[in-house]
Amino acid sequence: MSMNGPVKISRTERLQTCKEIAARLHEVYGEKVLAIGVYGSVSRGTDGPFSDIEMLCVLEESGEETDFSHEWSAGPWKAEVNVISAHVLLDMAATVEDDWPLTHGPFFAPLSLYDPKGFFQTLKEAAHSPSREAFTQAINGVLVGEMYEFIGKLRNINLEGPRTYLPYLAMQFAQYGAMLIGLHQQTFYSTGAKVLPESLELPDRPDGYDQIATMVMAGDLADSGKIVAACERFWNGLHAWAAKHQYVIHTMRIPF
């Protein structure tokens, strides 16, 4: 077998590897282990022949806070195991940040390999716990922290260059636009590869988003004038969308 991995591995083989990793985690962490689960494509049953393994090992509360990852390649396959204290993981699940629609899916439906105390149900409840205000604050943060900055860069480039940066900037507009839509709908995306197509299925999208997302998905990023026009339209659409939903892009006072 070629070791220039990854190589094709069946789902059955991948799940067996997960079980072997879980057994090793029990050996290393012993009675500290509260729960072990699999997330990502393996947990959803959508893993492909070359998919990697992503796992959680949750530890009981102790005097020490634990939060680190083991990540390695065995040649034909790769695995990542997040070893984390229960309270750290619960706090993380209950926090809304700008990439929440992409990062929080695993908290809702991990594939359990070991969970005698029902921790993963508690984790799911924590992920459902943030208030609407928490999502609003995250949206305001993206509008000011990312989108306002992107439009400034776009206008600078349109005047002074380099226009070679425009395709990447268009991808940023599309990616963070998708995060805004997911935050607004309090909906997470199944995987990073499907963020844009899944975002186009959600309702109440800002005007101009569909065009920039479609351009990025198609790789239609050679015409700099078209990119500038599409991003400007989306920015204008964001203004109208933010006003409609009382999100904040501008404020007349310094917030300190």
Short mmCIF file of C-alpha atoms in Angstrom, two decimals:
data_model
loop_
_atom_site.label_atom_id
_atom_site.label_comp_id
_atom_site.label_asym_id
_atom_site.label_seq_id
_atom_site.Cartn_x
_atom_site.Cartn_y
_atom_site.Cartn_z
CA MET A 1 0.00 0.00 0.00
CA SER A 2 1.30 3.47 -0.89
CA MET A 3 2.14 5.59 2.17
CA ASN A 4 1.83 8.82 0.18
CA GLY A 5 -1.51 9.28 1.98
CA PRO A 6 -4.27 9.76 2.34
CA VAL A 7 -5.42 6.55 0.66
CA LYS A 8 -8.87 5.11 0.11
CA ILE A 9 -10.32 3.65 3.31
CA SER A 10 -13.81 2.24 3.77
CA ARG A 11 -16.21 3.67 6.35
CA THR A 12 -16.10 0.35 8.23
CA GLU A 13 -12.29 0.55 8.48
CA ARG A 14 -12.47 4.19 9.55
CA LEU A 15 -14.96 3.43 12.32
CA GLN A 16 -12.78 0.58 13.50
CA THR A 17 -9.86 3.00 13.74
CA CYS A 18 -12.06 5.35 15.79
CA LYS A 19 -12.78 2.52 18.21
CA GLU A 20 -9.09 1.69 18.49
CA ILE A 21 -8.28 5.35 19.23
CA ALA A 22 -11.06 5.40 21.86
CA ALA A 23 -9.58 2.33 23.52
CA ARG A 24 -6.19 4.02 23.64
CA LEU A 25 -7.76 7.15 25.16
CA HIS A 26 -9.22 5.01 27.95
CA GLU A 27 -5.76 3.55 28.57
CA VAL A 28 -4.12 6.97 28.75
CA TYR A 29 -6.76 8.97 30.66
CA GLY A 30 -8.44 6.17 32.60
CA GLU A 31 -11.25 7.19 34.94
CA LYS A 32 -10.95 10.83 33.88
CA VAL A 33 -12.76 10.02 30.62
CA LEU A 34 -16.33 11.30 30.73
CA ALA A 35 -17.25 10.85 27.07
CA ILE A 36 -15.71 10.03 23.71
CA GLY A 37 -17.32 10.91 20.42
CA VAL A 38 -16.66 11.40 16.73
CA TYR A 39 -17.58 14.56 14.84
CA GLY A 40 -17.23 15.83 11.30
CA SER A 41 -18.12 13.81 8.22
CA VAL A 42 -17.67 10.47 10.02
CA SER A 43 -20.37 11.39 12.58
CA ARG A 44 -22.73 12.48 9.79
CA GLY A 45 -22.13 9.35 7.73
CA THR A 46 -20.91 11.46 4.80
CA ASP A 47 -17.21 10.61 5.02
CA GLY A 48 -15.54 9.88 1.71
CA PRO A 49 -12.74 7.47 0.85
CA PHE A 50 -10.07 10.01 1.83
CA SER A 51 -11.74 11.64 4.85
CA ASP A 52 -9.84 12.18 8.08
CA ILE A 53 -10.97 11.32 11.61
CA GLU A 54 -12.05 13.97 14.12
CA MET A 55 -12.81 12.99 17.71
CA LEU A 56 -13.61 14.48 21.11
CA CYS A 57 -12.34 13.09 24.39
CA VAL A 58 -14.14 14.85 27.25
CA LEU A 59 -12.56 14.68 30.69
CA GLU A 60 -14.22 14.85 34.09
CA GLU A 61 -13.75 18.04 36.10
CA SER A 62 -10.52 18.23 38.07
CA GLY A 63 -8.22 20.86 39.44
CA GLU A 64 -6.58 21.32 36.05
CA GLU A 65 -8.20 22.75 32.93
CA THR A 66 -7.50 20.68 29.82
CA ASP A 67 -7.85 21.86 26.24
CA PHE A 68 -5.46 20.56 23.60
CA SER A 69 -5.38 18.40 20.49
CA HIS A 70 -3.50 15.30 19.40
CA GLU A 71 -3.12 15.45 15.61
CA TRP A 72 -1.12 12.97 13.58
CA SER A 73 -0.85 11.07 10.34
CA ALA A 74 -0.42 7.32 10.30
CA GLY A 75 0.45 7.38 6.59
CA PRO A 76 -2.77 6.15 4.95
CA TRP A 77 -5.00 8.21 7.26
CA LYS A 78 -4.99 11.25 9.55
CA ALA A 79 -6.71 11.82 12.89
CA GLU A 80 -7.32 14.70 15.26
CA VAL A 81 -8.45 14.15 18.85
CA ASN A 82 -9.51 17.13 20.95
CA VAL A 83 -8.96 16.36 24.63
CA ILE A 84 -10.93 18.85 26.67
CA SER A 85 -12.40 19.40 30.12
CA ALA A 86 -16.19 19.17 30.28
CA HIS A 87 -16.75 22.75 31.48
CA VAL A 88 -14.44 24.17 28.80
CA LEU A 89 -16.39 22.37 26.09
CA LEU A 90 -19.76 23.42 27.53
CA ASP A 91 -18.64 27.05 27.67
CA MET A 92 -17.44 26.82 24.09
CA ALA A 93 -20.75 25.33 22.95
CA ALA A 94 -22.70 28.13 24.63
CA THR A 95 -20.62 30.91 23.03
CA VAL A 96 -21.59 32.61 19.76
CA GLU A 97 -18.74 33.91 17.63
CA ASP A 98 -18.56 35.03 14.01
CA ASP A 99 -17.92 31.53 12.66
CA TRP A 100 -20.62 29.87 14.80
CA PRO A 101 -22.52 28.48 11.77
CA LEU A 102 -19.41 26.55 10.74
CA THR A 103 -17.88 25.54 14.06
CA HIS A 104 -20.84 24.53 16.23
CA GLY A 105 -22.42 21.72 14.23
CA PRO A 106 -20.36 19.06 16.10
CA PHE A 107 -21.92 20.10 19.40
CA PHE A 108 -25.38 19.15 18.21
CA ALA A 109 -24.83 15.63 16.94
CA PRO A 110 -21.56 13.86 17.73
CA LEU A 111 -21.38 10.12 17.14
CA SER A 112 -21.05 8.68 20.63
CA LEU A 113 -18.50 5.95 21.29
CA TYR A 114 -18.63 6.27 25.08
CA ASP A 115 -21.09 8.35 27.10
CA PRO A 116 -22.34 6.57 30.22
CA LYS A 117 -23.52 9.77 31.92
CA GLY A 118 -25.31 11.33 28.94
CA PHE A 119 -22.84 14.18 28.53
CA PHE A 120 -23.52 14.68 24.83
CA GLN A 121 -27.18 15.53 25.56
CA THR A 122 -25.95 18.18 28.01
CA LEU A 123 -23.58 19.45 25.30
CA LYS A 124 -26.46 19.72 22.84
CA GLU A 125 -28.51 21.69 25.37
CA ALA A 126 -25.59 24.07 25.91
CA ALA A 127 -25.31 24.61 22.15
CA HIS A 128 -29.02 25.50 22.06
CA SER A 129 -28.72 27.91 25.01
CA PRO A 130 -27.41 31.21 23.53
CA SER A 131 -29.91 34.07 23.47
CA ARG A 132 -31.02 35.97 20.40
CA GLU A 133 -29.01 38.92 21.71
CA ALA A 134 -25.83 36.82 21.56
CA PHE A 135 -26.45 36.17 17.86
CA THR A 136 -27.20 39.86 17.28
CA GLN A 137 -23.92 40.86 18.88
CA ALA A 138 -22.04 38.36 16.71
CA ILE A 139 -23.74 39.72 13.58
CA ASN A 140 -22.89 43.31 14.54
CA GLY A 141 -19.31 42.17 15.06
CA VAL A 142 -19.06 40.66 11.57
CA LEU A 143 -20.68 43.69 9.93
CA VAL A 144 -18.17 46.09 11.50
CA GLY A 145 -15.14 43.87 12.06
CA GLU A 146 -15.12 42.12 8.69
CA MET A 147 -17.55 43.50 6.10
CA TYR A 148 -16.80 47.20 6.72
CA GLU A 149 -13.09 46.42 6.51
CA PHE A 150 -13.55 44.40 3.30
CA ILE A 151 -15.43 47.21 1.53
CA GLY A 152 -12.67 49.64 2.47
CA LYS A 153 -10.06 47.30 1.01
CA LEU A 154 -12.16 46.83 -2.11
CA ARG A 155 -12.41 50.57 -2.71
CA ASN A 156 -8.68 51.05 -2.13
CA ILE A 157 -7.88 48.30 -4.61
CA ASN A 158 -10.33 49.72 -7.15
CA LEU A 159 -8.40 53.01 -7.01
CA GLU A 160 -4.83 51.89 -6.45
CA GLY A 161 -4.56 48.11 -6.94
CA PRO A 162 -3.34 45.47 -6.82
CA ARG A 163 -6.35 43.94 -8.56
CA THR A 164 -4.80 40.48 -8.15
CA TYR A 165 -6.18 40.59 -4.59
CA LEU A 166 -9.79 40.97 -5.73
CA PRO A 167 -10.59 37.24 -6.21
CA TYR A 168 -9.52 36.47 -2.63
CA LEU A 169 -11.48 39.46 -1.35
CA ALA A 170 -14.57 38.24 -3.20
CA MET A 171 -14.21 34.88 -1.44
CA GLN A 172 -14.04 36.70 1.90
CA PHE A 173 -17.21 38.64 1.08
CA ALA A 174 -18.97 35.38 0.24
CA GLN A 175 -17.67 33.41 3.24
CA TYR A 176 -18.53 36.04 5.84
CA GLY A 177 -21.80 36.77 4.09
CA ALA A 178 -22.67 33.12 4.61
CA MET A 179 -21.73 33.43 8.29
CA LEU A 180 -24.08 36.42 8.63
CA ILE A 181 -26.96 34.49 7.07
CA GLY A 182 -26.30 31.45 9.26
CA LEU A 183 -26.11 33.60 12.40
CA HIS A 184 -29.29 35.42 11.45
CA GLN A 185 -31.14 32.14 11.00
CA GLN A 186 -29.34 30.52 13.97
CA THR A 187 -28.51 27.66 11.62
CA PHE A 188 -25.22 25.82 11.24
CA TYR A 189 -23.71 24.45 8.03
CA SER A 190 -22.99 20.76 7.66
CA THR A 191 -19.40 21.19 6.47
CA GLY A 192 -17.03 23.85 5.20
CA ALA A 193 -17.30 22.51 1.66
CA LYS A 194 -21.05 23.20 1.63
CA VAL A 195 -21.20 26.60 3.33
CA LEU A 196 -22.02 28.56 0.18
CA PRO A 197 -24.58 26.22 -1.43
CA GLU A 198 -26.34 25.64 1.89
CA SER A 199 -26.44 29.37 2.60
CA LEU A 200 -28.27 29.91 -0.69
CA GLU A 201 -31.06 27.65 0.58
CA LEU A 202 -31.69 29.81 3.66
CA PRO A 203 -34.32 32.58 3.61
CA ASP A 204 -33.92 36.33 4.09
CA ARG A 205 -30.57 36.75 2.32
CA PRO A 206 -29.22 40.29 1.76
CA ASP A 207 -29.53 41.62 -1.77
CA GLY A 208 -26.38 40.94 -3.77
CA TYR A 209 -25.29 37.94 -1.72
CA ASP A 210 -26.50 35.37 -4.24
CA GLN A 211 -24.47 36.96 -7.03
CA ILE A 212 -21.18 37.05 -5.16
CA ALA A 213 -21.67 33.54 -3.73
CA THR A 214 -22.50 32.15 -7.19
CA MET A 215 -19.46 33.84 -8.71
CA VAL A 216 -17.18 32.33 -6.07
CA MET A 217 -18.66 28.83 -6.41
CA ALA A 218 -18.23 28.98 -10.20
CA GLY A 219 -14.72 30.42 -10.00
CA ASP A 220 -15.97 33.39 -12.05
CA LEU A 221 -13.36 35.77 -10.64
CA ALA A 222 -11.32 36.91 -13.64
CA ASP A 223 -13.18 40.16 -14.35
CA SER A 224 -12.09 42.70 -11.73
CA GLY A 225 -14.81 45.16 -12.69
CA LYS A 226 -17.47 42.49 -12.21
CA ILE A 227 -16.07 41.61 -8.77
CA VAL A 228 -16.06 45.25 -7.65
CA ALA A 229 -19.62 45.79 -8.86
CA ALA A 230 -20.88 42.58 -7.21
CA CYS A 231 -19.22 43.36 -3.87
CA GLU A 232 -20.53 46.94 -3.89
CA ARG A 233 -24.03 45.66 -4.58
CA PHE A 234 -23.73 43.19 -1.71
CA TRP A 235 -22.47 45.93 0.63
CA ASN A 236 -25.49 48.07 -0.27
CA GLY A 237 -27.71 45.05 0.29
CA LEU A 238 -26.14 44.53 3.72
CA HIS A 239 -27.01 48.10 4.68
CA ALA A 240 -30.67 47.56 3.83
CA TRP A 241 -30.72 44.12 5.49
CA ALA A 242 -29.08 45.44 8.67
CA ALA A 243 -31.52 48.33 8.91
CA LYS A 244 -34.47 45.98 8.41
CA HIS A 245 -33.36 43.75 11.28
CA GLN A 246 -31.90 46.50 13.49
CA TYR A 247 -28.34 45.29 13.24
CA VAL A 248 -25.66 47.93 13.75
CA ILE A 249 -23.00 48.89 11.21
CA HIS A 250 -22.56 52.51 12.26
CA THR A 251 -22.85 54.26 15.62
CA MET A 252 -22.62 57.97 16.38
CA ARG A 253 -20.71 57.48 19.61
CA ILE A 254 -17.37 56.01 20.62
CA PRO A 255 -18.23 52.83 22.62
CA PHE A 256 -15.89 53.50 25.56
#
